């Protein structure tokens, strides 16, 4: 059961293997916990999108080629706020990954539309207070979900011609 | 990753039969797309009804799938759920793919608003 107001409580915590398959299973479990914990749909959507990007990035960047890689992930709820902390035993996360919050260039033609570079943009669009620490050989990320994403106020932009 | 394929008039209709188009599924999706679209020169619509999760790797795979269509054809996505829609909107890829609320062959090809 979730508390309606007041104190912070943990929605979900635990350690998973550093693989894409483990991330997938974890997201399915988080989705169930969030639904059972009365997290409304729009916040649930944002949380699952962000969590997927962050965990996949850790697997693909910090834990690439690693054996015995793991990620700990804790999600806390306080009122309407959701905060997430992760810790992993991988390599340091590349600094450009953490800073890059712009959309990749769309180019002028359909053949130029980028196939990657969206992940960290998505994360930054939906979160606040992203902090990264490298401590005792571990990566630690902590952030909270933005309550009102800026996507609603976006400016129209040029799109590739047909 | 399982994709079914059928023709509706000139439209090649692909249906993703799994619930997640994510980093773990992206490579397999691209391979299936390549096979499914190889001999078709017309419109390609993917029914996204069963897909309840899309991440940036899955999105990249959709872009890669679109680029497999020669002649500057846009990939069309039908019946996207809330997570798919949100990822497309956030990344502005909703302006690159053609989105349909319903299956176009059931609605005279009307686009989603």
PDB file of C-alpha atoms in Angstrom:
ATOM      1  CA  UNK A   1       0.000   0.000   0.000  1.00  0.00           C
ATOM      2  CA  UNK A   2       1.155   3.556  -0.664  1.00  0.00           C
ATOM      3  CA  UNK A   3       0.761   6.485   1.639  1.00  0.00           C
ATOM      4  CA  UNK A   4      -1.276   9.314   0.208  1.00  0.00           C
ATOM      5  CA  UNK A   5       0.793  12.209   1.555  1.00  0.00           C
ATOM      6  CA  UNK A   6       3.720  12.970   3.787  1.00  0.00           C
ATOM      7  CA  UNK A   7       6.590  10.632   4.313  1.00  0.00           C
ATOM      8  CA  UNK A   8       8.874   9.263   1.668  1.00  0.00           C
ATOM      9  CA  UNK A   9       8.546   5.572   1.034  1.00  0.00           C
ATOM     10  CA  UNK A  10      10.317   3.133  -1.184  1.00  0.00           C
ATOM     11  CA  UNK A  11       8.448   1.917  -4.241  1.00  0.00           C
ATOM     12  CA  UNK A  12      11.057  -0.562  -5.277  1.00  0.00           C
ATOM     13  CA  UNK A  13      14.672  -1.408  -4.633  1.00  0.00           C
ATOM     14  CA  UNK A  14      17.060  -4.149  -5.524  1.00  0.00           C
ATOM     15  CA  UNK A  15      20.072  -5.304  -7.455  1.00  0.00           C
ATOM     16  CA  UNK A  16      19.945  -6.597 -11.020  1.00  0.00           C
ATOM     17  CA  UNK A  17      22.495  -8.090 -13.393  1.00  0.00           C
ATOM     18  CA  UNK A  18      24.099  -5.647 -15.784  1.00  0.00           C
ATOM     19  CA  UNK A  19      22.416  -6.991 -18.917  1.00  0.00           C
ATOM     20  CA  UNK A  20      19.764  -5.611 -21.270  1.00  0.00           C
ATOM     21  CA  UNK A  21      17.560  -8.621 -20.503  1.00  0.00           C
ATOM     22  CA  UNK A  22      17.772  -7.971 -16.751  1.00  0.00           C
ATOM     23  CA  UNK A  23      16.893  -4.310 -17.349  1.00  0.00           C
ATOM     24  CA  UNK A  24      13.856  -5.397 -19.318  1.00  0.00           C
ATOM     25  CA  UNK A  25      12.646  -7.741 -16.558  1.00  0.00           C
ATOM     26  CA  UNK A  26      13.243  -5.045 -13.966  1.00  0.00           C
ATOM     27  CA  UNK A  27      11.184  -2.491 -15.892  1.00  0.00           C
ATOM     28  CA  UNK A  28       8.295  -4.941 -16.099  1.00  0.00           C
ATOM     29  CA  UNK A  29       8.489  -5.440 -12.319  1.00  0.00           C
ATOM     30  CA  UNK A  30       8.672  -1.680 -11.705  1.00  0.00           C
ATOM     31  CA  UNK A  31       5.646  -1.140 -13.924  1.00  0.00           C
ATOM     32  CA  UNK A  32       3.647  -3.610 -11.835  1.00  0.00           C
ATOM     33  CA  UNK A  33       4.794  -2.034  -8.572  1.00  0.00           C
ATOM     34  CA  UNK A  34       3.941   1.447  -9.845  1.00  0.00           C
ATOM     35  CA  UNK A  35       0.474   0.390 -10.951  1.00  0.00           C
ATOM     36  CA  UNK A  36      -0.130  -1.327  -7.620  1.00  0.00           C
ATOM     37  CA  UNK A  37       1.242   1.728  -5.821  1.00  0.00           C
ATOM     38  CA  UNK A  38      -1.288   4.090  -7.416  1.00  0.00           C
ATOM     39  CA  UNK A  39       1.245   6.044  -9.443  1.00  0.00           C
ATOM     40  CA  UNK A  40      -0.853   7.736 -12.125  1.00  0.00           C
ATOM     41  CA  UNK A  41      -0.344   6.821 -15.756  1.00  0.00           C
ATOM     42  CA  UNK A  42       1.516   9.895 -16.960  1.00  0.00           C
ATOM     43  CA  UNK A  43       4.089   9.649 -14.167  1.00  0.00           C
ATOM     44  CA  UNK A  44       4.347   5.926 -14.677  1.00  0.00           C
ATOM     45  CA  UNK A  45       5.052   6.483 -18.384  1.00  0.00           C
ATOM     46  CA  UNK A  46       7.761   9.067 -17.621  1.00  0.00           C
ATOM     47  CA  UNK A  47       9.343   6.918 -14.930  1.00  0.00           C
ATOM     48  CA  UNK A  48       9.535   3.818 -17.125  1.00  0.00           C
ATOM     49  CA  UNK A  49      10.957   5.764 -20.068  1.00  0.00           C
ATOM     50  CA  UNK A  50      13.645   7.417 -17.906  1.00  0.00           C
ATOM     51  CA  UNK A  51      14.516   4.279 -16.017  1.00  0.00           C
ATOM     52  CA  UNK A  52      14.862   2.322 -19.252  1.00  0.00           C
ATOM     53  CA  UNK A  53      17.242   4.896 -20.721  1.00  0.00           C
ATOM     54  CA  UNK A  54      19.361   5.240 -17.588  1.00  0.00           C
ATOM     55  CA  UNK A  55      19.691   1.505 -16.972  1.00  0.00           C
ATOM     56  CA  UNK A  56      20.372   0.718 -20.637  1.00  0.00           C
ATOM     57  CA  UNK A  57      23.017   3.445 -20.721  1.00  0.00           C
ATOM     58  CA  UNK A  58      24.717   1.954 -17.671  1.00  0.00           C
ATOM     59  CA  UNK A  59      24.681  -1.492 -19.273  1.00  0.00           C
ATOM     60  CA  UNK A  60      25.954  -0.235 -22.639  1.00  0.00           C
ATOM     61  CA  UNK A  61      28.528   2.295 -21.411  1.00  0.00           C
ATOM     62  CA  UNK A  62      29.614   1.488 -17.858  1.00  0.00           C
ATOM     63  CA  UNK A  63      29.227  -2.274 -17.977  1.00  0.00           C
ATOM     64  CA  UNK A  64      30.100  -2.943 -21.623  1.00  0.00           C
ATOM     65  CA  UNK A  65      32.238  -6.100 -21.824  1.00  0.00           C
ATOM     66  CA  UNK A  66      32.160  -6.464 -18.050  1.00  0.00           C
ATOM     67  CA  UNK A  67      31.626  -9.746 -16.284  1.00  0.00           C
ATOM     68  CA  UNK A  68      29.780  -9.716 -12.987  1.00  0.00           C
ATOM     69  CA  UNK A  69      28.339  -6.281 -13.638  1.00  0.00           C
ATOM     70  CA  UNK A  70      25.438  -5.237 -11.449  1.00  0.00           C
ATOM     71  CA  UNK A  71      23.149  -2.255 -10.937  1.00  0.00           C
ATOM     72  CA  UNK A  72      21.315  -1.318  -7.780  1.00  0.00           C
ATOM     73  CA  UNK A  73      18.250   0.777  -8.294  1.00  0.00           C
ATOM     74  CA  UNK A  74      16.019   2.427  -5.704  1.00  0.00           C
ATOM     75  CA  UNK A  75      12.830   4.340  -6.449  1.00  0.00           C
ATOM     76  CA  UNK A  76      11.292   6.512  -3.742  1.00  0.00           C
ATOM     77  CA  UNK A  77       7.952   8.249  -3.658  1.00  0.00           C
ATOM     78  CA  UNK A  78       7.196  11.408  -1.676  1.00  0.00           C
ATOM     79  CA  UNK A  79       3.797  12.883  -2.404  1.00  0.00           C
ATOM     80  CA  UNK A  80       3.737  13.423  -6.178  1.00  0.00           C
ATOM     81  CA  UNK A  81       7.530  13.346  -6.371  1.00  0.00           C
ATOM     82  CA  UNK A  82       9.490  10.348  -7.586  1.00  0.00           C
ATOM     83  CA  UNK A  83      13.215  10.055  -7.031  1.00  0.00           C
ATOM     84  CA  UNK A  84      15.545   7.422  -8.359  1.00  0.00           C
ATOM     85  CA  UNK A  85      19.047   6.397  -7.325  1.00  0.00           C
ATOM     86  CA  UNK A  86      21.263   3.941  -9.118  1.00  0.00           C
ATOM     87  CA  UNK A  87      24.625   2.474  -8.248  1.00  0.00           C
ATOM     88  CA  UNK A  88      26.709   0.202 -10.460  1.00  0.00           C
ATOM     89  CA  UNK A  89      30.131  -1.417 -10.446  1.00  0.00           C
ATOM     90  CA  UNK A  90      31.057  -0.440 -13.999  1.00  0.00           C
ATOM     91  CA  UNK A  91      33.558   1.909 -15.586  1.00  0.00           C
ATOM     92  CA  UNK A  92      33.080   5.651 -15.055  1.00  0.00           C
ATOM     93  CA  UNK A  93      30.264   7.008 -17.209  1.00  0.00           C
ATOM     94  CA  UNK A  94      31.518   9.190 -20.070  1.00  0.00           C
ATOM     95  CA  UNK A  95      31.134  12.877 -19.127  1.00  0.00           C
ATOM     96  CA  UNK A  96      29.626  13.816 -22.523  1.00  0.00           C
ATOM     97  CA  UNK A  97      26.867  11.328 -21.861  1.00  0.00           C
ATOM     98  CA  UNK A  98      25.912  13.138 -18.691  1.00  0.00           C
ATOM     99  CA  UNK A  99      26.101  16.611 -20.162  1.00  0.00           C
ATOM    100  CA  UNK A 100      24.541  16.073 -23.583  1.00  0.00           C
ATOM    101  CA  UNK A 101      20.960  17.217 -23.411  1.00  0.00           C
ATOM    102  CA  UNK A 102      20.280  18.348 -26.956  1.00  0.00           C
ATOM    103  CA  UNK A 103      18.538  16.479 -29.727  1.00  0.00           C
ATOM    104  CA  UNK A 104      20.799  15.088 -32.439  1.00  0.00           C
ATOM    105  CA  UNK A 105      20.763  16.970 -35.742  1.00  0.00           C
ATOM    106  CA  UNK A 106      17.893  15.805 -37.959  1.00  0.00           C
ATOM    107  CA  UNK A 107      19.645  16.754 -41.165  1.00  0.00           C
ATOM    108  CA  UNK A 108      17.711  17.851 -44.218  1.00  0.00           C
ATOM    109  CA  UNK A 109      16.752  14.514 -45.690  1.00  0.00           C
ATOM    110  CA  UNK A 110      15.107  11.346 -44.416  1.00  0.00           C
ATOM    111  CA  UNK A 111      18.340   9.473 -44.997  1.00  0.00           C
ATOM    112  CA  UNK A 112      20.036  11.851 -42.512  1.00  0.00           C
ATOM    113  CA  UNK A 113      17.604  11.229 -39.653  1.00  0.00           C
ATOM    114  CA  UNK A 114      19.740  10.008 -36.750  1.00  0.00           C
ATOM    115  CA  UNK A 115      19.395   6.460 -35.439  1.00  0.00           C
ATOM    116  CA  UNK A 116      20.939   7.214 -32.074  1.00  0.00           C
ATOM    117  CA  UNK A 117      21.796   9.935 -29.607  1.00  0.00           C
ATOM    118  CA  UNK A 118      18.274  10.245 -28.218  1.00  0.00           C
ATOM    119  CA  UNK A 119      18.707   8.459 -24.912  1.00  0.00           C
ATOM    120  CA  UNK A 120      20.321  11.054 -22.721  1.00  0.00           C
ATOM    121  CA  UNK A 121      18.206  13.811 -24.282  1.00  0.00           C
ATOM    122  CA  UNK A 122      15.109  11.883 -23.200  1.00  0.00           C
ATOM    123  CA  UNK A 123      16.507  11.478 -19.690  1.00  0.00           C
ATOM    124  CA  UNK A 124      17.285  15.177 -19.313  1.00  0.00           C
ATOM    125  CA  UNK A 125      13.895  16.143 -20.719  1.00  0.00           C
ATOM    126  CA  UNK A 126      12.083  14.205 -18.032  1.00  0.00           C
ATOM    127  CA  UNK A 127      14.295  14.652 -14.975  1.00  0.00           C
ATOM    128  CA  UNK A 128      15.622  17.285 -12.586  1.00  0.00           C
ATOM    129  CA  UNK A 129      18.616  17.363 -10.285  1.00  0.00           C
ATOM    130  CA  UNK A 130      20.702  14.803 -12.133  1.00  0.00           C
ATOM    131  CA  UNK A 131      23.840  14.189 -10.099  1.00  0.00           C
ATOM    132  CA  UNK A 132      26.647  11.808 -10.839  1.00  0.00           C
ATOM    133  CA  UNK A 133      29.310  10.659  -8.410  1.00  0.00           C
ATOM    134  CA  UNK A 134      32.190   8.302  -8.859  1.00  0.00           C
ATOM    135  CA  UNK A 135      32.967   6.905  -5.442  1.00  0.00           C
ATOM    136  CA  UNK A 136      34.941   3.856  -4.302  1.00  0.00           C
ATOM    137  CA  UNK A 137      34.954   2.407  -7.816  1.00  0.00           C
ATOM    138  CA  UNK A 138      31.182   2.717  -8.188  1.00  0.00           C
ATOM    139  CA  UNK A 139      28.972   4.974 -10.301  1.00  0.00           C
ATOM    140  CA  UNK A 140      26.136   6.664  -8.457  1.00  0.00           C
ATOM    141  CA  UNK A 141      23.360   8.532 -10.219  1.00  0.00           C
ATOM    142  CA  UNK A 142      20.563  10.312  -8.471  1.00  0.00           C
ATOM    143  CA  UNK A 143      17.702  12.305  -9.979  1.00  0.00           C
ATOM    144  CA  UNK A 144      14.032  13.062  -9.677  1.00  0.00           C
ATOM    145  CA  UNK A 145      11.262  12.988 -12.218  1.00  0.00           C
ATOM    146  CA  UNK A 146      10.247  16.367 -13.527  1.00  0.00           C
ATOM    147  CA  UNK A 147       6.641  17.042 -12.610  1.00  0.00           C
ATOM    148  CA  UNK A 148       5.873  19.100 -15.714  1.00  0.00           C
ATOM    149  CA  UNK A 149       7.996  18.128 -18.699  1.00  0.00           C
ATOM    150  CA  UNK A 150       9.049  20.944 -21.041  1.00  0.00           C
ATOM    151  CA  UNK A 151       7.873  18.974 -24.073  1.00  0.00           C
ATOM    152  CA  UNK A 152       4.500  20.687 -23.763  1.00  0.00           C
ATOM    153  CA  UNK A 153       6.029  24.081 -24.510  1.00  0.00           C
ATOM    154  CA  UNK A 154       8.359  23.037 -27.269  1.00  0.00           C
ATOM    155  CA  UNK A 155       8.808  25.168 -30.354  1.00  0.00           C
ATOM    156  CA  UNK A 156       8.000  23.743 -33.753  1.00  0.00           C
ATOM    157  CA  UNK A 157      11.112  22.891 -35.705  1.00  0.00           C
ATOM    158  CA  UNK A 158      12.059  22.164 -39.244  1.00  0.00           C
ATOM    159  CA  UNK A 159      11.447  18.607 -40.308  1.00  0.00           C
ATOM    160  CA  UNK A 160      13.063  16.740 -43.163  1.00  0.00           C
ATOM    161  CA  UNK A 161      11.350  17.188 -46.500  1.00  0.00           C
ATOM    162  CA  UNK A 162       9.609  14.218 -48.061  1.00  0.00           C
TER     163      UNK A 162
ATOM    164  CA  UNK B   1      11.246 -10.378 -32.151  1.00  0.00           C
ATOM    165  CA  UNK B   2       8.264 -11.668 -34.106  1.00  0.00           C
ATOM    166  CA  UNK B   3       6.700  -9.615 -36.887  1.00  0.00           C
ATOM    167  CA  UNK B   4       3.763 -10.688 -39.004  1.00  0.00           C
ATOM    168  CA  UNK B   5       3.234  -9.381 -42.491  1.00  0.00           C
ATOM    169  CA  UNK B   6       0.222  -9.027 -44.774  1.00  0.00           C
ATOM    170  CA  UNK B   7      -0.912  -6.892 -47.705  1.00  0.00           C
ATOM    171  CA  UNK B   8      -3.887  -4.539 -47.639  1.00  0.00           C
ATOM    172  CA  UNK B   9      -4.190  -3.301 -51.182  1.00  0.00           C
ATOM    173  CA  UNK B  10      -0.900  -1.527 -51.901  1.00  0.00           C
ATOM    174  CA  UNK B  11       0.004  -1.281 -48.218  1.00  0.00           C
ATOM    175  CA  UNK B  12       2.450  -3.658 -46.600  1.00  0.00           C
ATOM    176  CA  UNK B  13       1.080  -4.130 -43.093  1.00  0.00           C
ATOM    177  CA  UNK B  14       3.568  -5.306 -40.491  1.00  0.00           C
ATOM    178  CA  UNK B  15       2.551  -6.162 -36.973  1.00  0.00           C
ATOM    179  CA  UNK B  16       4.971  -6.333 -34.073  1.00  0.00           C
ATOM    180  CA  UNK B  17       3.817  -9.317 -32.070  1.00  0.00           C
ATOM    181  CA  UNK B  18       5.782  -8.530 -28.941  1.00  0.00           C
ATOM    182  CA  UNK B  19       5.247  -6.004 -26.203  1.00  0.00           C
ATOM    183  CA  UNK B  20       8.673  -4.358 -26.075  1.00  0.00           C
ATOM    184  CA  UNK B  21      10.716  -2.675 -28.771  1.00  0.00           C
ATOM    185  CA  UNK B  22      13.754  -2.022 -26.595  1.00  0.00           C
ATOM    186  CA  UNK B  23      17.541  -2.270 -26.606  1.00  0.00           C
ATOM    187  CA  UNK B  24      17.343  -6.045 -26.199  1.00  0.00           C
ATOM    188  CA  UNK B  25      15.066  -6.360 -29.241  1.00  0.00           C
ATOM    189  CA  UNK B  26      16.447  -3.643 -31.539  1.00  0.00           C
ATOM    190  CA  UNK B  27      18.874  -5.743 -33.565  1.00  0.00           C
ATOM    191  CA  UNK B  28      16.403  -8.548 -34.184  1.00  0.00           C
ATOM    192  CA  UNK B  29      13.740  -6.011 -35.171  1.00  0.00           C
ATOM    193  CA  UNK B  30      16.039  -4.474 -37.784  1.00  0.00           C
ATOM    194  CA  UNK B  31      16.786  -7.883 -39.297  1.00  0.00           C
ATOM    195  CA  UNK B  32      13.089  -8.743 -39.471  1.00  0.00           C
ATOM    196  CA  UNK B  33      12.308  -5.364 -41.025  1.00  0.00           C
ATOM    197  CA  UNK B  34      14.928  -5.854 -43.704  1.00  0.00           C
ATOM    198  CA  UNK B  35      13.480  -9.206 -44.721  1.00  0.00           C
ATOM    199  CA  UNK B  36       9.867  -8.061 -44.531  1.00  0.00           C
ATOM    200  CA  UNK B  37      10.286  -4.891 -46.598  1.00  0.00           C
ATOM    201  CA  UNK B  38      12.869  -6.119 -49.113  1.00  0.00           C
ATOM    202  CA  UNK B  39      10.599  -6.727 -52.102  1.00  0.00           C
ATOM    203  CA  UNK B  40       7.963  -4.066 -51.430  1.00  0.00           C
ATOM    204  CA  UNK B  41       8.005  -0.645 -53.103  1.00  0.00           C
ATOM    205  CA  UNK B  42       4.860   0.909 -51.638  1.00  0.00           C
ATOM    206  CA  UNK B  43       3.606   2.137 -48.275  1.00  0.00           C
ATOM    207  CA  UNK B  44       4.715   0.344 -45.117  1.00  0.00           C
ATOM    208  CA  UNK B  45       2.575   0.553 -41.997  1.00  0.00           C
ATOM    209  CA  UNK B  46       3.587  -1.004 -38.681  1.00  0.00           C
ATOM    210  CA  UNK B  47       0.795  -1.873 -36.283  1.00  0.00           C
ATOM    211  CA  UNK B  48       2.195  -0.894 -32.863  1.00  0.00           C
ATOM    212  CA  UNK B  49      -0.871  -2.018 -30.898  1.00  0.00           C
ATOM    213  CA  UNK B  50       0.952  -4.677 -28.903  1.00  0.00           C
ATOM    214  CA  UNK B  51       4.033  -2.571 -28.181  1.00  0.00           C
ATOM    215  CA  UNK B  52       3.719  -1.073 -24.726  1.00  0.00           C
ATOM    216  CA  UNK B  53       7.361  -0.060 -24.344  1.00  0.00           C
ATOM    217  CA  UNK B  54       9.772   1.767 -26.655  1.00  0.00           C
ATOM    218  CA  UNK B  55      13.212   3.078 -25.693  1.00  0.00           C
ATOM    219  CA  UNK B  56      15.784   5.099 -27.623  1.00  0.00           C
ATOM    220  CA  UNK B  57      17.372   1.947 -29.065  1.00  0.00           C
ATOM    221  CA  UNK B  58      13.973   0.784 -30.282  1.00  0.00           C
ATOM    222  CA  UNK B  59      13.404   4.227 -31.725  1.00  0.00           C
ATOM    223  CA  UNK B  60      16.747   4.004 -33.526  1.00  0.00           C
ATOM    224  CA  UNK B  61      15.680   0.647 -34.929  1.00  0.00           C
ATOM    225  CA  UNK B  62      12.474   2.209 -36.290  1.00  0.00           C
ATOM    226  CA  UNK B  63      14.552   4.949 -37.963  1.00  0.00           C
ATOM    227  CA  UNK B  64      16.875   2.302 -39.391  1.00  0.00           C
ATOM    228  CA  UNK B  65      13.792   0.446 -40.639  1.00  0.00           C
ATOM    229  CA  UNK B  66      12.553   3.574 -42.380  1.00  0.00           C
ATOM    230  CA  UNK B  67      15.891   4.059 -44.094  1.00  0.00           C
ATOM    231  CA  UNK B  68      15.582   0.570 -45.568  1.00  0.00           C
ATOM    232  CA  UNK B  69      12.652   1.876 -47.634  1.00  0.00           C
ATOM    233  CA  UNK B  70      14.096   3.393 -50.764  1.00  0.00           C
ATOM    234  CA  UNK B  71      12.662   6.355 -52.606  1.00  0.00           C
ATOM    235  CA  UNK B  72      12.332   8.528 -49.495  1.00  0.00           C
ATOM    236  CA  UNK B  73       9.286   6.674 -48.187  1.00  0.00           C
ATOM    237  CA  UNK B  74       8.248   7.473 -44.647  1.00  0.00           C
ATOM    238  CA  UNK B  75       7.544   4.631 -42.277  1.00  0.00           C
ATOM    239  CA  UNK B  76       3.983   4.738 -40.948  1.00  0.00           C
ATOM    240  CA  UNK B  77       3.121   3.743 -37.381  1.00  0.00           C
ATOM    241  CA  UNK B  78      -0.417   2.888 -36.325  1.00  0.00           C
ATOM    242  CA  UNK B  79      -2.049   2.559 -32.897  1.00  0.00           C
ATOM    243  CA  UNK B  80       0.882   3.709 -30.740  1.00  0.00           C
ATOM    244  CA  UNK B  81       0.390   3.394 -26.980  1.00  0.00           C
ATOM    245  CA  UNK B  82       1.207   6.053 -24.362  1.00  0.00           C
ATOM    246  CA  UNK B  83       4.910   5.229 -23.919  1.00  0.00           C
ATOM    247  CA  UNK B  84       5.578   4.951 -27.650  1.00  0.00           C
ATOM    248  CA  UNK B  85       3.734   8.199 -28.255  1.00  0.00           C
ATOM    249  CA  UNK B  86       5.616  10.007 -25.509  1.00  0.00           C
ATOM    250  CA  UNK B  87       9.038   8.881 -26.755  1.00  0.00           C
ATOM    251  CA  UNK B  88       8.151   9.932 -30.320  1.00  0.00           C
ATOM    252  CA  UNK B  89       6.891  13.332 -29.152  1.00  0.00           C
ATOM    253  CA  UNK B  90       9.843  14.057 -26.837  1.00  0.00           C
ATOM    254  CA  UNK B  91      12.355  13.332 -29.583  1.00  0.00           C
ATOM    255  CA  UNK B  92      10.218  15.073 -32.244  1.00  0.00           C
ATOM    256  CA  UNK B  93      10.237  11.896 -34.270  1.00  0.00           C
ATOM    257  CA  UNK B  94       6.453  12.238 -34.424  1.00  0.00           C
ATOM    258  CA  UNK B  95       7.209  14.631 -37.285  1.00  0.00           C
ATOM    259  CA  UNK B  96       9.379  12.095 -39.111  1.00  0.00           C
ATOM    260  CA  UNK B  97       7.129   9.037 -39.022  1.00  0.00           C
ATOM    261  CA  UNK B  98       3.552   9.172 -40.280  1.00  0.00           C
ATOM    262  CA  UNK B  99       1.307   8.350 -37.315  1.00  0.00           C
ATOM    263  CA  UNK B 100      -2.143   6.825 -37.524  1.00  0.00           C
ATOM    264  CA  UNK B 101      -4.547   6.455 -34.656  1.00  0.00           C
ATOM    265  CA  UNK B 102      -6.240   3.538 -36.412  1.00  0.00           C
ATOM    266  CA  UNK B 103      -5.190   1.060 -39.053  1.00  0.00           C
ATOM    267  CA  UNK B 104      -5.247   3.113 -42.254  1.00  0.00           C
ATOM    268  CA  UNK B 105      -6.946   0.446 -44.351  1.00  0.00           C
ATOM    269  CA  UNK B 106      -9.900   0.504 -41.961  1.00  0.00           C
ATOM    270  CA  UNK B 107     -10.278   4.301 -41.974  1.00  0.00           C
ATOM    271  CA  UNK B 108      -9.608   5.385 -45.551  1.00  0.00           C
ATOM    272  CA  UNK B 109      -6.044   6.289 -44.657  1.00  0.00           C
ATOM    273  CA  UNK B 110      -6.918   9.117 -42.313  1.00  0.00           C
ATOM    274  CA  UNK B 111      -4.008  10.320 -40.214  1.00  0.00           C
ATOM    275  CA  UNK B 112      -4.133  10.769 -36.495  1.00  0.00           C
ATOM    276  CA  UNK B 113      -4.777  14.377 -35.534  1.00  0.00           C
TER     277      UNK B 113
END
